[in-house]
Amino acid sequence: MLAPKPILIVLLGTAATAFVAFWIGRARGTPGWRRPTWRQLAIGFVTNFFDMLGIGSFAPTTALYKLGRVVPDENIPGTLNVGHLIPTFVEAVISILVIAVDVEPRTLILLIAASVAGAWLGAGVVAGWSRRRIQLGMGVLLLGAVAVMIARQTGLVPSGGEALGLSGTRLAIGIACNFVLGAFMTLGVGLFAPCMIMVALLGMQETAAFPIMMGSCAFLMPAASVRFVRSGRYDLRASLGLTLAGAPAVLLAAFVVKSLALRTVKWLVVVVVVYTAVAMLRSSVRERRSG
């Protein structure tokens, strides 16, 4: 049987190197190519630290950007995908190496490929959206993300089955769902929590979600980020803050802290994300009235 882990590690390294070269080539000499502010670095450190511990990074980063007016609303999706890309690569490598779960190769490859296709198409659409449409889309999807968070934290979803692969109808459903989750990533809604729920509902081991969701994010984010960088629909300086502070934060969380009692923090994140979703929807209404 083909061992997927070594292949994934090689592909991750190749994708990371290629994207960094592309990003530097496109960004060099642009006005935003300068040192991030301390606030931008702090957001990158905190969100990626807690992402490695299971909180997620996209929704908290969106909340901090929106509440602090750090990044214009229309540039938040692109900034999340570009800035969190390298920390996500680090998380993926750590998770693939440490978690002793060998997902059936065909299932792993097809689900990852579906998420990449969804992200590529989604980024092309989102990059052309107006600020109001992005505010509306992010507001609605953030409320959906909150529902997923609450479902996980209250045990409303099953813990999963014993399968390490999918076939037939379940495989088709998994491919379709991961395609949609990949597209949603381009609007700033993280894939981790909904992917874990999807894996459980399809009867797979809960731990099997880690290679699937880490691999999906690590490969779809370059596909989406290339389109955001080419269109200029992201904040370069804020993205650098997420990247430069996020990678060491992931390493600290994975190898030093390892685990924390995060139940209260998770509920706090739910409250903040609800507030951010409402704020996005209100901004969308104001944009419509002023437009």
mmCIF file of C-alpha atoms in Angstrom, residues 153-273:
data_model
loop_
_atom_site.group_PDB
_atom_site.id
_atom_site.type_symbol
_atom_site.label_atom_id
_atom_site.label_comp_id
_atom_site.label_asym_id
_atom_site.label_seq_id
_atom_site.Cartn_x
_atom_site.Cartn_y
_atom_site.Cartn_z
ATOM 1 C CA GLN A 153 -18.552 21.761 22.336
ATOM 2 C CA THR A 154 -21.924 20.428 23.492
ATOM 3 C CA GLY A 155 -21.480 16.939 22.039
ATOM 4 C CA LEU A 156 -24.377 17.194 19.581
ATOM 5 C CA VAL A 157 -22.412 15.316 16.916
ATOM 6 C CA PRO A 158 -21.235 11.696 17.097
ATOM 7 C CA SER A 159 -17.653 10.834 18.007
ATOM 8 C CA GLY A 160 -17.206 8.832 14.806
ATOM 9 C CA GLY A 161 -16.809 5.200 13.801
ATOM 10 C CA GLU A 162 -13.882 2.897 13.078
ATOM 11 C CA ALA A 163 -13.340 3.384 9.343
ATOM 12 C CA LEU A 164 -10.111 4.817 7.931
ATOM 13 C CA GLY A 165 -11.466 5.188 4.403
ATOM 14 C CA LEU A 166 -14.618 5.842 2.416
ATOM 15 C CA SER A 167 -16.176 4.219 -0.626
ATOM 16 C CA GLY A 168 -19.275 4.455 -2.767
ATOM 17 C CA THR A 169 -21.904 6.973 -1.720
ATOM 18 C CA ARG A 170 -20.056 8.012 1.434
ATOM 19 C CA LEU A 171 -16.936 8.822 -0.559
ATOM 20 C CA ALA A 172 -18.986 10.895 -3.022
ATOM 21 C CA ILE A 173 -20.596 12.784 -0.129
ATOM 22 C CA GLY A 174 -17.189 13.388 1.454
ATOM 23 C CA ILE A 175 -15.770 14.751 -1.810
ATOM 24 C CA ALA A 176 -18.740 17.078 -2.297
ATOM 25 C CA CYS A 177 -18.612 18.328 1.297
ATOM 26 C CA ASN A 178 -14.866 18.977 1.237
ATOM 27 C CA PHE A 179 -15.256 20.844 -2.067
ATOM 28 C CA VAL A 180 -17.768 23.171 -0.384
ATOM 29 C CA LEU A 181 -15.592 23.543 2.731
ATOM 30 C CA GLY A 182 -12.640 24.481 0.517
ATOM 31 C CA ALA A 183 -14.744 27.159 -1.171
ATOM 32 C CA PHE A 184 -15.906 28.485 2.207
ATOM 33 C CA MET A 185 -12.271 28.846 3.311
ATOM 34 C CA THR A 186 -11.879 31.623 0.765
ATOM 35 C CA LEU A 187 -14.540 33.620 2.604
ATOM 36 C CA GLY A 188 -12.694 33.357 5.894
ATOM 37 C CA VAL A 189 -14.462 30.363 7.427
ATOM 38 C CA GLY A 190 -12.088 27.704 8.762
ATOM 39 C CA LEU A 191 -12.261 24.099 7.598
ATOM 40 C CA PHE A 192 -11.105 22.300 10.755
ATOM 41 C CA ALA A 193 -14.293 22.041 12.835
ATOM 42 C CA PRO A 194 -16.752 21.263 10.013
ATOM 43 C CA CYS A 195 -14.307 18.725 8.555
ATOM 44 C CA MET A 196 -14.124 16.891 11.887
ATOM 45 C CA ILE A 197 -17.917 16.762 12.054
ATOM 46 C CA MET A 198 -18.121 15.533 8.448
ATOM 47 C CA VAL A 199 -15.618 12.738 9.121
ATOM 48 C CA ALA A 200 -17.544 11.632 12.211
ATOM 49 C CA LEU A 201 -20.902 11.648 10.420
ATOM 50 C CA LEU A 202 -19.439 9.530 7.601
ATOM 51 C CA GLY A 203 -18.380 6.885 10.110
ATOM 52 C CA MET A 204 -14.615 7.448 10.139
ATOM 53 C CA GLN A 205 -12.362 7.567 13.184
ATOM 54 C CA GLU A 206 -12.284 11.056 14.689
ATOM 55 C CA THR A 207 -8.470 11.079 14.561
ATOM 56 C CA ALA A 208 -8.664 10.421 10.813
ATOM 57 C CA ALA A 209 -9.882 14.006 10.466
ATOM 58 C CA PHE A 210 -6.448 15.402 11.302
ATOM 59 C CA PRO A 211 -4.540 14.242 8.184
ATOM 60 C CA ILE A 212 -7.586 15.110 6.059
ATOM 61 C CA MET A 213 -8.203 18.606 7.430
ATOM 62 C CA MET A 214 -4.521 19.511 7.817
ATOM 63 C CA GLY A 215 -3.705 18.253 4.333
ATOM 64 C CA SER A 216 -6.756 19.987 2.858
ATOM 65 C CA CYS A 217 -5.895 23.370 4.380
ATOM 66 C CA ALA A 218 -2.195 23.118 3.589
ATOM 67 C CA PHE A 219 -2.839 22.395 -0.087
ATOM 68 C CA LEU A 220 -5.920 24.535 -0.709
ATOM 69 C CA MET A 221 -4.515 27.704 0.846
ATOM 70 C CA PRO A 222 -1.757 28.134 -1.785
ATOM 71 C CA ALA A 223 -4.340 27.652 -4.543
ATOM 72 C CA ALA A 224 -6.577 30.312 -3.021
ATOM 73 C CA SER A 225 -3.718 32.601 -1.981
ATOM 74 C CA VAL A 226 -2.230 32.762 -5.469
ATOM 75 C CA ARG A 227 -5.504 34.196 -6.754
ATOM 76 C CA PHE A 228 -5.773 36.691 -3.888
ATOM 77 C CA VAL A 229 -2.168 37.844 -4.363
ATOM 78 C CA ARG A 230 -2.606 38.249 -8.114
ATOM 79 C CA SER A 231 -5.768 40.306 -7.631
ATOM 80 C CA GLY A 232 -4.274 42.386 -4.804
ATOM 81 C CA ARG A 233 -7.312 41.624 -2.593
ATOM 82 C CA TYR A 234 -5.397 41.189 0.662
ATOM 83 C CA ASP A 235 -3.379 43.260 3.143
ATOM 84 C CA LEU A 236 0.304 42.493 2.638
ATOM 85 C CA ARG A 237 1.536 43.966 5.911
ATOM 86 C CA ALA A 238 -1.096 42.203 8.028
ATOM 87 C CA SER A 239 -0.397 38.930 6.186
ATOM 88 C CA LEU A 240 3.271 39.241 7.073
ATOM 89 C CA GLY A 241 2.260 39.719 10.705
ATOM 90 C CA LEU A 242 0.289 36.470 10.649
ATOM 91 C CA THR A 243 3.131 34.611 8.935
ATOM 92 C CA LEU A 244 6.127 35.856 10.921
ATOM 93 C CA ALA A 245 4.530 35.492 14.356
ATOM 94 C CA GLY A 246 2.285 32.540 13.535
ATOM 95 C CA ALA A 247 4.928 29.926 12.692
ATOM 96 C CA PRO A 248 6.833 30.179 16.025
ATOM 97 C CA ALA A 249 3.512 30.290 17.891
ATOM 98 C CA VAL A 250 2.551 26.931 16.341
ATOM 99 C CA LEU A 251 5.866 25.394 17.397
ATOM 100 C CA LEU A 252 5.474 26.748 20.928
ATOM 101 C CA ALA A 253 1.962 25.364 21.233
ATOM 102 C CA ALA A 254 2.883 21.967 19.773
ATOM 103 C CA PHE A 255 6.120 21.195 21.614
ATOM 104 C CA VAL A 256 6.119 23.333 24.781
ATOM 105 C CA VAL A 257 2.539 23.991 25.903
ATOM 106 C CA LYS A 258 0.942 20.929 24.171
ATOM 107 C CA SER A 259 -2.459 21.327 25.885
ATOM 108 C CA LEU A 260 -4.480 23.777 27.972
ATOM 109 C CA ALA A 261 -7.874 23.809 29.655
ATOM 110 C CA LEU A 262 -9.607 25.753 26.876
ATOM 111 C CA ARG A 263 -13.328 25.243 27.487
ATOM 112 C CA THR A 264 -13.881 28.820 28.725
ATOM 113 C CA VAL A 265 -11.733 30.233 25.924
ATOM 114 C CA LYS A 266 -13.760 28.324 23.320
ATOM 115 C CA TRP A 267 -17.029 29.769 24.602
ATOM 116 C CA LEU A 268 -15.472 33.227 24.638
ATOM 117 C CA VAL A 269 -14.515 32.735 20.994
ATOM 118 C CA VAL A 270 -18.132 31.788 20.210
ATOM 119 C CA VAL A 271 -19.374 35.036 21.773
ATOM 120 C CA VAL A 272 -16.794 37.146 19.938
ATOM 121 C CA VAL A 273 -17.493 35.477 16.591
#
